[in-house]
mmCIF file of the N, C-alpha and C atoms, coordinates in Angstrom:
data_MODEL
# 
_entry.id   MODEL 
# 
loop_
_atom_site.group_PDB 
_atom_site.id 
_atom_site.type_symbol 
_atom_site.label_atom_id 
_atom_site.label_alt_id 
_atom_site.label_comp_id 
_atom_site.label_asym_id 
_atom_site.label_entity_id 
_atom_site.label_seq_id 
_atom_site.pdbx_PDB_ins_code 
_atom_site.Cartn_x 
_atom_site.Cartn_y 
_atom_site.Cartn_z 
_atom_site.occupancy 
_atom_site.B_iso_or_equiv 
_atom_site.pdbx_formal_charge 
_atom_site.auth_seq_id 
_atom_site.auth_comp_id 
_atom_site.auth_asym_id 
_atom_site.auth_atom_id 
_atom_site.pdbx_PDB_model_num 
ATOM 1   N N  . UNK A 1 1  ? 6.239   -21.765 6.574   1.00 0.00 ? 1  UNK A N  1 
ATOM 2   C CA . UNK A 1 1  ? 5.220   -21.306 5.660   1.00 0.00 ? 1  UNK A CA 1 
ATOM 3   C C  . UNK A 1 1  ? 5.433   -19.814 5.429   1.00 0.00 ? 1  UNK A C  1 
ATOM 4   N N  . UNK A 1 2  ? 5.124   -19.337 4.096   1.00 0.00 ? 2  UNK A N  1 
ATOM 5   C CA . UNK A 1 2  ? 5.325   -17.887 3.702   1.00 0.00 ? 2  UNK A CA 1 
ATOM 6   C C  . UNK A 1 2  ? 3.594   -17.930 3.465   1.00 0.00 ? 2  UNK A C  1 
ATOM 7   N N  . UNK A 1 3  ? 3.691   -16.622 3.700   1.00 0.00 ? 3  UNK A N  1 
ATOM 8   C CA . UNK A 1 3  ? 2.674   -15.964 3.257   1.00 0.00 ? 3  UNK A CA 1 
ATOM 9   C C  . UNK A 1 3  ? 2.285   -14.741 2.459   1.00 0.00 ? 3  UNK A C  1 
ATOM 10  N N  . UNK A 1 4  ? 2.129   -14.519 0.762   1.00 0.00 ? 4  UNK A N  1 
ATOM 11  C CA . UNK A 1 4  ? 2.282   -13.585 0.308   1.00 0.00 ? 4  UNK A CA 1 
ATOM 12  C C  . UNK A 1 4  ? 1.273   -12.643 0.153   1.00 0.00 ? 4  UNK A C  1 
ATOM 13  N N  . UNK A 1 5  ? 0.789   -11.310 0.537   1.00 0.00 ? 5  UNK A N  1 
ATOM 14  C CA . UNK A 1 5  ? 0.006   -10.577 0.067   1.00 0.00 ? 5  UNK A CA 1 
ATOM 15  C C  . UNK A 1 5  ? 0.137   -9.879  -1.026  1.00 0.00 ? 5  UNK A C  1 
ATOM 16  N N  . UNK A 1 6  ? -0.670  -9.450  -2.190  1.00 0.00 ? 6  UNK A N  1 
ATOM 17  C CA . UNK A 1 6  ? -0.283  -8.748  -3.209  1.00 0.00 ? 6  UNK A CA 1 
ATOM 18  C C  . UNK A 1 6  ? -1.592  -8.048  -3.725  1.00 0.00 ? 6  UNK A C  1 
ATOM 19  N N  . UNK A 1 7  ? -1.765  -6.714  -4.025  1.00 0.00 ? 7  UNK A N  1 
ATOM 20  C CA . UNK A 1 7  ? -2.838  -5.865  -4.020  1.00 0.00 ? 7  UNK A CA 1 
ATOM 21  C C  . UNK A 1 7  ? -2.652  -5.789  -5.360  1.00 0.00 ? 7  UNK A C  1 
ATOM 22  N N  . UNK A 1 8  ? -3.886  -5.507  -5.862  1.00 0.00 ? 8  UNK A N  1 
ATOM 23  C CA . UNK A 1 8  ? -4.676  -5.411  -7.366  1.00 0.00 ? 8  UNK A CA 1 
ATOM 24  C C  . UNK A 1 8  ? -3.590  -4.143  -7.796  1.00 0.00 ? 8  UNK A C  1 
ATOM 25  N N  . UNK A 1 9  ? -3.649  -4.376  -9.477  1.00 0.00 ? 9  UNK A N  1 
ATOM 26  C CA . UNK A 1 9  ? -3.289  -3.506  -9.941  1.00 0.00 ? 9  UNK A CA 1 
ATOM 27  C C  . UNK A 1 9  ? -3.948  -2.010  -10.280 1.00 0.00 ? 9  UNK A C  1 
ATOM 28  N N  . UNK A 1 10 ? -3.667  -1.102  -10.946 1.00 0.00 ? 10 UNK A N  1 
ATOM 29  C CA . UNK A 1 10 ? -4.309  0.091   -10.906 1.00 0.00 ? 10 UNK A CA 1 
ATOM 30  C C  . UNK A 1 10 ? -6.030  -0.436  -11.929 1.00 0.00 ? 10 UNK A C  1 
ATOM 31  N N  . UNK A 1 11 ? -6.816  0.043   -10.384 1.00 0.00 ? 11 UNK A N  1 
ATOM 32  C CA . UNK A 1 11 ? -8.324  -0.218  -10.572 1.00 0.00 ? 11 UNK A CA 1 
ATOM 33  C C  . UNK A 1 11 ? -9.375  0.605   -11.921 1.00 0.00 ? 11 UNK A C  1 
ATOM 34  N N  . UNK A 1 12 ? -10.069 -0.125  -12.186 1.00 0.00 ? 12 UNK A N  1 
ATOM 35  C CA . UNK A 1 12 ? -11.139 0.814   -13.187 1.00 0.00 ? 12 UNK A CA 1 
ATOM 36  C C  . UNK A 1 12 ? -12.183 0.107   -12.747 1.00 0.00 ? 12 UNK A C  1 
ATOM 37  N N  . UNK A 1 13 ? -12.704 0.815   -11.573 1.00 0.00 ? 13 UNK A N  1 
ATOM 38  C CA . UNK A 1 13 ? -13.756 0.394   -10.973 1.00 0.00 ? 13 UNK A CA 1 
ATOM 39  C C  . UNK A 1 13 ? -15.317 0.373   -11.550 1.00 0.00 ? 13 UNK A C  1 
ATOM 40  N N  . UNK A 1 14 ? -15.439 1.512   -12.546 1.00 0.00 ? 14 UNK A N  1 
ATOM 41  C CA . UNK A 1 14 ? -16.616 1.108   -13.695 1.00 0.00 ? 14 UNK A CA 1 
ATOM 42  C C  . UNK A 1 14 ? -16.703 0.417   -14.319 1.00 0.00 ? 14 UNK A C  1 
ATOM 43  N N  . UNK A 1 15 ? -15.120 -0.741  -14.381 1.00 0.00 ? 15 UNK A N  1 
ATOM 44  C CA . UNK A 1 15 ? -15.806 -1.708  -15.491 1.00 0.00 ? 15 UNK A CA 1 
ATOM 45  C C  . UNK A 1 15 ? -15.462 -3.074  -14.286 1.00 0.00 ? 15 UNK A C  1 
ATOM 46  N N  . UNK A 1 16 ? -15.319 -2.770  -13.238 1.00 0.00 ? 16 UNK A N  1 
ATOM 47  C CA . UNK A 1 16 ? -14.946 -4.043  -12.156 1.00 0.00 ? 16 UNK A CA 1 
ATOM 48  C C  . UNK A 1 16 ? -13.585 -4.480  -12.998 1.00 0.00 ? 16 UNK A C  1 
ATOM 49  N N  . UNK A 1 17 ? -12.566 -3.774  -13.407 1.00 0.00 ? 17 UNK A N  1 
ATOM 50  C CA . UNK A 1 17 ? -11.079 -5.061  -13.784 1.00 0.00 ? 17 UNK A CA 1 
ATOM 51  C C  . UNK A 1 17 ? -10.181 -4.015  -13.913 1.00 0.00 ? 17 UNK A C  1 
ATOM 52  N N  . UNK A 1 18 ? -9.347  -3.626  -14.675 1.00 0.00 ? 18 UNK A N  1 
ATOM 53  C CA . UNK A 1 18 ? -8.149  -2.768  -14.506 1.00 0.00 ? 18 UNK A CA 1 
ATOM 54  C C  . UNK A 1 18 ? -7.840  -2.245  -15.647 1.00 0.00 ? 18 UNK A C  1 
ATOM 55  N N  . UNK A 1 19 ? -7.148  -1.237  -15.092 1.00 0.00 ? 19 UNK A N  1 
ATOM 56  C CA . UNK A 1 19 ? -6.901  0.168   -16.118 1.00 0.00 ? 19 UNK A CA 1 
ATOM 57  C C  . UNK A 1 19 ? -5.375  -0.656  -16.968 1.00 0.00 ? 19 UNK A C  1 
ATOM 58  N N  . UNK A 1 20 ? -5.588  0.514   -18.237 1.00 0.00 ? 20 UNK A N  1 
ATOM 59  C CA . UNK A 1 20 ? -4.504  -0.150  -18.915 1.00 0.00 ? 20 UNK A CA 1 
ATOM 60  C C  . UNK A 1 20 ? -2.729  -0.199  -18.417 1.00 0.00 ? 20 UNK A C  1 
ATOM 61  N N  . UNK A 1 21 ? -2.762  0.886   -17.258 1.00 0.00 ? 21 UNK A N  1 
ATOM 62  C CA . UNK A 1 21 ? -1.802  0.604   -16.466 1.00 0.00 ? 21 UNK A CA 1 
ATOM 63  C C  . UNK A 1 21 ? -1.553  -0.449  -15.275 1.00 0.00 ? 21 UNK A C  1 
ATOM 64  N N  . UNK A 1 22 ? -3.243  -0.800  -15.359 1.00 0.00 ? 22 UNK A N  1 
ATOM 65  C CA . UNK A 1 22 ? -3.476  -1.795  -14.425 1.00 0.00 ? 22 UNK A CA 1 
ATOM 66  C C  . UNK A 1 22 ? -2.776  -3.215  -15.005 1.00 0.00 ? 22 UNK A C  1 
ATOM 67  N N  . UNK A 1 23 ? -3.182  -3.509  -16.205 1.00 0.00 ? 23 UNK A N  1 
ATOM 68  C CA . UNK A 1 23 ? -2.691  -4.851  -16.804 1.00 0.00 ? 23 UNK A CA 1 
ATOM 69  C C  . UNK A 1 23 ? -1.389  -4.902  -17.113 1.00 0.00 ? 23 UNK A C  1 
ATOM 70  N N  . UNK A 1 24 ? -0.243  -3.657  -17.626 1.00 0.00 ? 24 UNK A N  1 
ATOM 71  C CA . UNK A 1 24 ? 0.926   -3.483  -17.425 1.00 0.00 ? 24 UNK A CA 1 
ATOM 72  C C  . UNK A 1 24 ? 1.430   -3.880  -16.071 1.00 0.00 ? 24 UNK A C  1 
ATOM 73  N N  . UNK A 1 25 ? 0.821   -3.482  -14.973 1.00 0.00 ? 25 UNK A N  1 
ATOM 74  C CA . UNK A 1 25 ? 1.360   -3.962  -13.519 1.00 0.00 ? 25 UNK A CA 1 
ATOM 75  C C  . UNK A 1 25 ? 1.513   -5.338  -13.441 1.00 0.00 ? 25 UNK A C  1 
ATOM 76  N N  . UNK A 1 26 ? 0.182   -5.938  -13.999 1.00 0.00 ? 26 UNK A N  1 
ATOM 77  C CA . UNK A 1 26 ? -0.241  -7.119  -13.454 1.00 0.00 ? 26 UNK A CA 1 
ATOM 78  C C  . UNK A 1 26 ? 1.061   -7.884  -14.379 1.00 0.00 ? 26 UNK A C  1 
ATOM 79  N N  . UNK A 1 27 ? 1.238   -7.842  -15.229 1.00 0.00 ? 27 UNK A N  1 
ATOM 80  C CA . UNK A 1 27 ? 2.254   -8.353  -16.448 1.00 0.00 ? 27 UNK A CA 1 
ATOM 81  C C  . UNK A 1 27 ? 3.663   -8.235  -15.532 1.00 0.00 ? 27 UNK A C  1 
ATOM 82  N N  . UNK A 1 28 ? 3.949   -7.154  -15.445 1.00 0.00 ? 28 UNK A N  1 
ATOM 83  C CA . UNK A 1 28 ? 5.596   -7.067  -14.686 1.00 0.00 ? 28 UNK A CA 1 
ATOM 84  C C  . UNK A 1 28 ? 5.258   -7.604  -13.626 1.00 0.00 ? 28 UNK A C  1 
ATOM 85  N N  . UNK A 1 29 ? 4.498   -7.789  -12.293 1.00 0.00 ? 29 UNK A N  1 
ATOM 86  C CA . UNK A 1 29 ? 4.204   -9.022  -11.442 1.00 0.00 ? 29 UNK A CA 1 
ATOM 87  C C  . UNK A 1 29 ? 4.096   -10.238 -11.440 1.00 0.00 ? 29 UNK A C  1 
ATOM 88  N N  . UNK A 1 30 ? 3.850   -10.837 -12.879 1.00 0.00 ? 30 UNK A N  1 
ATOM 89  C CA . UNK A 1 30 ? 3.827   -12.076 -13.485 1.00 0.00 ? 30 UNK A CA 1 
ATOM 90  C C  . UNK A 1 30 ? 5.275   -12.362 -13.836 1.00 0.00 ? 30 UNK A C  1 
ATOM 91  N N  . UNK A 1 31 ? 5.918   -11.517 -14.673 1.00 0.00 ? 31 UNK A N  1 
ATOM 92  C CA . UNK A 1 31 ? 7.444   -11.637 -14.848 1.00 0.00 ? 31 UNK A CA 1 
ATOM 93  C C  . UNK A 1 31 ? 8.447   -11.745 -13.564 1.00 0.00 ? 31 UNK A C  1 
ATOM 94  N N  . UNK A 1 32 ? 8.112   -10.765 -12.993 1.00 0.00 ? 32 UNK A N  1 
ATOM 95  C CA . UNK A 1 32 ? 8.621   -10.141 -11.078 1.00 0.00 ? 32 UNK A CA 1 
ATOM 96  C C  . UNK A 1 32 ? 8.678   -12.079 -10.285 1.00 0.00 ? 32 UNK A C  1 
ATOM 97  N N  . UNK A 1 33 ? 7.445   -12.447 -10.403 1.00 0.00 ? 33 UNK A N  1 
ATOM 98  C CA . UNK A 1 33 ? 7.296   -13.596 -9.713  1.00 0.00 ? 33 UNK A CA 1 
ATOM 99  C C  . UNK A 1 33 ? 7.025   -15.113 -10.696 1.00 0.00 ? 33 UNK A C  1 
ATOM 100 N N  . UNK A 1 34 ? 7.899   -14.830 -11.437 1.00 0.00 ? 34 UNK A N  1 
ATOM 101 C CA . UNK A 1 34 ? 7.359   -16.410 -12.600 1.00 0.00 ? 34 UNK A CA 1 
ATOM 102 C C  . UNK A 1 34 ? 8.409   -17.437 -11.878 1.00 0.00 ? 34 UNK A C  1 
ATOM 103 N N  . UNK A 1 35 ? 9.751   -17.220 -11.140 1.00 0.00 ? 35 UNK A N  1 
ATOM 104 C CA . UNK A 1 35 ? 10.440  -18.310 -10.789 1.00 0.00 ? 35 UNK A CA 1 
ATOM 105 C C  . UNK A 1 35 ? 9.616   -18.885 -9.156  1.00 0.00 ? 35 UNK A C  1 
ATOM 106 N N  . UNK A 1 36 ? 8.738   -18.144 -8.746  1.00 0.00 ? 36 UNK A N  1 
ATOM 107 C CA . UNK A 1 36 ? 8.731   -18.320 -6.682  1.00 0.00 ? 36 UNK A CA 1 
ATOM 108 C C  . UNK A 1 36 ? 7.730   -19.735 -7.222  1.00 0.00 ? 36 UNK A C  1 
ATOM 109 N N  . UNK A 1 37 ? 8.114   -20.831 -6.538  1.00 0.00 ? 37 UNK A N  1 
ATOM 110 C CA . UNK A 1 37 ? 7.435   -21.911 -6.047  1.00 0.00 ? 37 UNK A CA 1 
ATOM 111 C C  . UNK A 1 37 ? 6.334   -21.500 -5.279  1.00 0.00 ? 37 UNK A C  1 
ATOM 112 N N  . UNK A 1 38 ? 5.323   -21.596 -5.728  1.00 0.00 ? 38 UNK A N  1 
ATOM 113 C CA . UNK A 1 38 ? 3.774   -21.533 -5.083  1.00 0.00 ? 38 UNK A CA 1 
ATOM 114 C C  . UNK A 1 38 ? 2.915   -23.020 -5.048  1.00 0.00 ? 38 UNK A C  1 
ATOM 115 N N  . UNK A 1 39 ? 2.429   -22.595 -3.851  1.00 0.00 ? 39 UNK A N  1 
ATOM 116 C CA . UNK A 1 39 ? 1.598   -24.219 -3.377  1.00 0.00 ? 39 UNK A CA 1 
ATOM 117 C C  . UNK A 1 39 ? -0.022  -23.811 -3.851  1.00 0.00 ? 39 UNK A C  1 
ATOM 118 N N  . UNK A 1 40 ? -0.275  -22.793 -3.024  1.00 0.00 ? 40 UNK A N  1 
ATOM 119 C CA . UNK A 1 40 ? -1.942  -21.829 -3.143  1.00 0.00 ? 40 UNK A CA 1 
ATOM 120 C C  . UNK A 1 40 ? -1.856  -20.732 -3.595  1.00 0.00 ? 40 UNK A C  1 
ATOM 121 N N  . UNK A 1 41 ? -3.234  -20.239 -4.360  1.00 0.00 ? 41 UNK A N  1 
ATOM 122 C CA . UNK A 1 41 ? -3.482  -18.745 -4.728  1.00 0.00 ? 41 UNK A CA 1 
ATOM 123 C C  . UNK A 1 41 ? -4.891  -18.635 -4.243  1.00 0.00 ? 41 UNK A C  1 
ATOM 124 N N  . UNK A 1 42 ? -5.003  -17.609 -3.501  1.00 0.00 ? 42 UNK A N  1 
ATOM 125 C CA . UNK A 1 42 ? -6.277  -17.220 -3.247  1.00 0.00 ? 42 UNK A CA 1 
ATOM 126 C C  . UNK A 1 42 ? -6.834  -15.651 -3.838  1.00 0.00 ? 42 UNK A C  1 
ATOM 127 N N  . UNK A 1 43 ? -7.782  -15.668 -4.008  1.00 0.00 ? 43 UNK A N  1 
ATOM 128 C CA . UNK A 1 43 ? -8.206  -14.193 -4.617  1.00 0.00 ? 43 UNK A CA 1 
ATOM 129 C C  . UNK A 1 43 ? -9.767  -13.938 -4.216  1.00 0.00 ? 43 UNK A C  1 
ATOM 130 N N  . UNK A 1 44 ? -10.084 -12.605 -4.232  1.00 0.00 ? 44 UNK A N  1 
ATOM 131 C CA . UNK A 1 44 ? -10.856 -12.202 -3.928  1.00 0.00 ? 44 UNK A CA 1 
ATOM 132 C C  . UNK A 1 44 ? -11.997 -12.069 -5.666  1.00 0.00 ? 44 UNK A C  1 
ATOM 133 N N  . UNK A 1 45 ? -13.347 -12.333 -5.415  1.00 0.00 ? 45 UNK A N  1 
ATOM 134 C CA . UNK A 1 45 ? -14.216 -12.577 -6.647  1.00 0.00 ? 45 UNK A CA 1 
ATOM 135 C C  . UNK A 1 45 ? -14.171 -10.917 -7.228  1.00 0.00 ? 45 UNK A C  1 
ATOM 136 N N  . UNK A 1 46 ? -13.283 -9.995  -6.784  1.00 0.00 ? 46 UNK A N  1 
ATOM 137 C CA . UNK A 1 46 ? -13.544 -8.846  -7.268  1.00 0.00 ? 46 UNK A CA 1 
ATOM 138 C C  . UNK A 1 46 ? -12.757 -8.813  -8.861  1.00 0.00 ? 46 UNK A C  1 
ATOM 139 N N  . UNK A 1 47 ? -13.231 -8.384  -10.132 1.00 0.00 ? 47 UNK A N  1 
ATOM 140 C CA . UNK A 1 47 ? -12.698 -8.491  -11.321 1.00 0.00 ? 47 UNK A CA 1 
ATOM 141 C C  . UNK A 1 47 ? -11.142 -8.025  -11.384 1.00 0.00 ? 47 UNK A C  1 
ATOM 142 N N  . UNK A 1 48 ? -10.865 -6.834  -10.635 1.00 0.00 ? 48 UNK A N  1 
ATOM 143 C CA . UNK A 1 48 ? -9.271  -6.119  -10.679 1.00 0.00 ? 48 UNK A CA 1 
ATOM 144 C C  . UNK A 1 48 ? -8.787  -6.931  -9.911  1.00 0.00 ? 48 UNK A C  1 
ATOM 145 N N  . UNK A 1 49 ? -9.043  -7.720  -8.693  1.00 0.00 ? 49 UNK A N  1 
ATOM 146 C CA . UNK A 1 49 ? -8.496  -9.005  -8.232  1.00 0.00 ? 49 UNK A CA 1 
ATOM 147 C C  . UNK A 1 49 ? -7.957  -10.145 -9.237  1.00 0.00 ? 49 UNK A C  1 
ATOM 148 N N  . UNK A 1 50 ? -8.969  -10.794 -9.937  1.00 0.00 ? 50 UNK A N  1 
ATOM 149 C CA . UNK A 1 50 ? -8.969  -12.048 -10.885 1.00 0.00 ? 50 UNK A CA 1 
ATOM 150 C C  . UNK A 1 50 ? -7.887  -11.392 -11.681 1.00 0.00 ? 50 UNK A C  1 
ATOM 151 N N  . UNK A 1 51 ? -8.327  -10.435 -12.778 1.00 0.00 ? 51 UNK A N  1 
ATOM 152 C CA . UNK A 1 51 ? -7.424  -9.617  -13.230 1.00 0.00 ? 51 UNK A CA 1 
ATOM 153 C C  . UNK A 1 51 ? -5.697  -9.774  -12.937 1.00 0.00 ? 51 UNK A C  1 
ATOM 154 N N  . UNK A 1 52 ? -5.635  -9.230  -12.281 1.00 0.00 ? 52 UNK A N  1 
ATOM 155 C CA . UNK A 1 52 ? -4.004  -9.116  -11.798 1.00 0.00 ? 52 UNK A CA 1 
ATOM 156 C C  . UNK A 1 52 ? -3.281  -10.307 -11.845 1.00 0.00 ? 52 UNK A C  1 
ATOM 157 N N  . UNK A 1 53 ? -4.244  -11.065 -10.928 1.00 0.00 ? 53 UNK A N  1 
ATOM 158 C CA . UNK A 1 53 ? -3.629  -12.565 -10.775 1.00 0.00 ? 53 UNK A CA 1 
ATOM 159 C C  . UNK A 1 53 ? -3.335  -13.810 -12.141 1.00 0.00 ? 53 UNK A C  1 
ATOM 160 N N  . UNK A 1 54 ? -4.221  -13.118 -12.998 1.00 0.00 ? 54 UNK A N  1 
ATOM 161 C CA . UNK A 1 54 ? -4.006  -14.179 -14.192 1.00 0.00 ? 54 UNK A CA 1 
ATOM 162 C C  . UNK A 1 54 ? -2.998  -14.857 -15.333 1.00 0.00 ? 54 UNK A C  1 
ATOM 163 N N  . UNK A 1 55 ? -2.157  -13.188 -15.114 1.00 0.00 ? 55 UNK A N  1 
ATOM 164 C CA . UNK A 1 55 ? -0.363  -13.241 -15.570 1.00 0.00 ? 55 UNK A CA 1 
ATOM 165 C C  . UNK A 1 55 ? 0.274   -14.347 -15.159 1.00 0.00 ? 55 UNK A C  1 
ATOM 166 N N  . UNK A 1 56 ? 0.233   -14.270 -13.550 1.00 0.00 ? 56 UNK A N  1 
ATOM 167 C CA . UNK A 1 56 ? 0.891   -14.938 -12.830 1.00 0.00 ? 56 UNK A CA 1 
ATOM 168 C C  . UNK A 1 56 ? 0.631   -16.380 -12.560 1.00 0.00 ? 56 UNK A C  1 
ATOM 169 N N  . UNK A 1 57 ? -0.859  -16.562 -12.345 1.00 0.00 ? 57 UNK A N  1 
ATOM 170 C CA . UNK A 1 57 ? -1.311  -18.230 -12.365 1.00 0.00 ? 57 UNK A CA 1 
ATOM 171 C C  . UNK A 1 57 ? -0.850  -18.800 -13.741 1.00 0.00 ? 57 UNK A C  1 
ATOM 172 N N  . UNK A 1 58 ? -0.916  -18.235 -14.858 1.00 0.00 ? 58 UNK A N  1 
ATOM 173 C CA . UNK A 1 58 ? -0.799  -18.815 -15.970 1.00 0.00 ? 58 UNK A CA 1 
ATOM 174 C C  . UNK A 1 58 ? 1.139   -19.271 -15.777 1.00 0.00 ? 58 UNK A C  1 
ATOM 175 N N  . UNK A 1 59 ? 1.806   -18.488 -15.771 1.00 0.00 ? 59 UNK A N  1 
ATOM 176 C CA . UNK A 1 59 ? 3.483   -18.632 -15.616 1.00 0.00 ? 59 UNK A CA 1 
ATOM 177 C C  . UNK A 1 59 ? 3.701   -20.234 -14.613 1.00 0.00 ? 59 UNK A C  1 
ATOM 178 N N  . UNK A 1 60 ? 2.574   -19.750 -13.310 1.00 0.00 ? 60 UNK A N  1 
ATOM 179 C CA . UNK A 1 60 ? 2.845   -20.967 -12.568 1.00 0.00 ? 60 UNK A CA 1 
ATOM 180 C C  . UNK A 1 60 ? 2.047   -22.173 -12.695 1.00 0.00 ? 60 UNK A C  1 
ATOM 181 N N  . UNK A 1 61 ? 1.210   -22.249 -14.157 1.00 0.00 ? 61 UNK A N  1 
ATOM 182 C CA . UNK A 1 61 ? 0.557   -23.218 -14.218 1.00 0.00 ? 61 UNK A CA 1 
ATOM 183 C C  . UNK A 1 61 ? -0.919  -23.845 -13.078 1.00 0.00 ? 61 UNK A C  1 
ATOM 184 N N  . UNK A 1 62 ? -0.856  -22.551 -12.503 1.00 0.00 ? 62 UNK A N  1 
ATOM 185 C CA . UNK A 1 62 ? -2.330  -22.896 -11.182 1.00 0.00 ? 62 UNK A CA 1 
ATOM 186 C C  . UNK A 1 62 ? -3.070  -22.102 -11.385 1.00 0.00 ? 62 UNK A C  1 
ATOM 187 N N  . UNK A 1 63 ? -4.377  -22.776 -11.103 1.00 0.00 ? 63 UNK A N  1 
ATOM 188 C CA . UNK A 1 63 ? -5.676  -21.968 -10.726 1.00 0.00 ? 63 UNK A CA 1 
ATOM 189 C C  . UNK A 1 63 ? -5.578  -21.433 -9.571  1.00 0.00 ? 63 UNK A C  1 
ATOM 190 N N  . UNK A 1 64 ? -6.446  -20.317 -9.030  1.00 0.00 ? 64 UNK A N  1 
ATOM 191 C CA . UNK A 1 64 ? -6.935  -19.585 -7.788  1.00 0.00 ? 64 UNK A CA 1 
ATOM 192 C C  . UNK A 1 64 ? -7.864  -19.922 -7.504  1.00 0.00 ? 64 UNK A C  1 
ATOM 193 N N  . UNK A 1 65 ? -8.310  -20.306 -6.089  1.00 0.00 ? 65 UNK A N  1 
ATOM 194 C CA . UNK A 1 65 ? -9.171  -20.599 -4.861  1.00 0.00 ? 65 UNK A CA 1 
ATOM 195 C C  . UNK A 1 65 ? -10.101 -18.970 -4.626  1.00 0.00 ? 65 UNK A C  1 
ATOM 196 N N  . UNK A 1 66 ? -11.181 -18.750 -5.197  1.00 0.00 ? 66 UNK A N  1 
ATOM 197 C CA . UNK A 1 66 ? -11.648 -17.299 -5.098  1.00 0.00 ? 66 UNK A CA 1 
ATOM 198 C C  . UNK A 1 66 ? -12.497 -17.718 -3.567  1.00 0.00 ? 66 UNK A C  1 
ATOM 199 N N  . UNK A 1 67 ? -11.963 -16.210 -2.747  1.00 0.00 ? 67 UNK A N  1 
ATOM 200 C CA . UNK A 1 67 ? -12.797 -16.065 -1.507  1.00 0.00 ? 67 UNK A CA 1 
ATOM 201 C C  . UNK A 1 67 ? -13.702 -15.387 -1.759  1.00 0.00 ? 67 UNK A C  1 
ATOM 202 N N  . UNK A 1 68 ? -15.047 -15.509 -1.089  1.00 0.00 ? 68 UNK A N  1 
ATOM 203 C CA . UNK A 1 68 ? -16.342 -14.675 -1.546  1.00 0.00 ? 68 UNK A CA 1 
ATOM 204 C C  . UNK A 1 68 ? -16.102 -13.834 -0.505  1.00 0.00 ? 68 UNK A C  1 
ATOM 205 N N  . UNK A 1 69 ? -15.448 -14.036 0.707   1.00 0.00 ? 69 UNK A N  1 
ATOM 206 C CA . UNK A 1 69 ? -15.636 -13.156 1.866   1.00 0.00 ? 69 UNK A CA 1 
ATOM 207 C C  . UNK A 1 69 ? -14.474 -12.057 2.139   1.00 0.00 ? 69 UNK A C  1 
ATOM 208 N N  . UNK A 1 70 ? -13.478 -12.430 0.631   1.00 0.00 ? 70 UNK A N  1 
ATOM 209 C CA . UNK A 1 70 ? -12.347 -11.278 0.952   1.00 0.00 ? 70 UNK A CA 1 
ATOM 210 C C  . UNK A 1 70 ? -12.713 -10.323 -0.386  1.00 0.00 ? 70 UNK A C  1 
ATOM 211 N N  . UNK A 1 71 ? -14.227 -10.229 -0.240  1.00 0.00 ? 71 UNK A N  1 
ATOM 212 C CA . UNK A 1 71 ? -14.837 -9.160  -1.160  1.00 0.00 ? 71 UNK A CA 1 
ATOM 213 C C  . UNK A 1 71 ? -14.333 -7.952  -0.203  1.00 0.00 ? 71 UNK A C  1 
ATOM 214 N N  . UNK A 1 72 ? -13.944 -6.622  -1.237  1.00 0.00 ? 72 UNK A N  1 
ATOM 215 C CA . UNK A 1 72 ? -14.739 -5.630  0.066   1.00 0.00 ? 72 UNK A CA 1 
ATOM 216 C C  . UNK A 1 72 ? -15.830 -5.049  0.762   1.00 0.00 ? 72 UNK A C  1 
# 
């Protein structure tokens, strides 16, 4: 089993989701990782969380499992 961690892209915490460099990140992370075989995605209910991850679920065709408790 692998286990991947991957931290939000650059935050805009007044609007809870990500700066416009934030969604550029999240995009080249989606490209970065569109071939890796994934089983689970988990994410945290924070918006720059969901955010980031949405590039990437979409490439791999999966939804995310949101944790309420890997809020900060």
């Amino acid at each position: 089993m692998r286990l991947i961690l991957i931290r939000h892209g650059d935050p805009d915490y007044v609007r809870d989701s990500l700066t416009k460099k934030g969604f550029r990140e999240a995009n080249l992370l989606a490209e970065r990782t569109k071939r890796w075989k994934v089983d689970d995605v988990y994410t945290s209910p924070l918006g720059r969380a969901i955010e980031t991850s949405k590039p990437s679920l979409a490439n791999w065709g999966k939804s995310a499992t949101v944790l309420e408790w890997a809020r900060e």
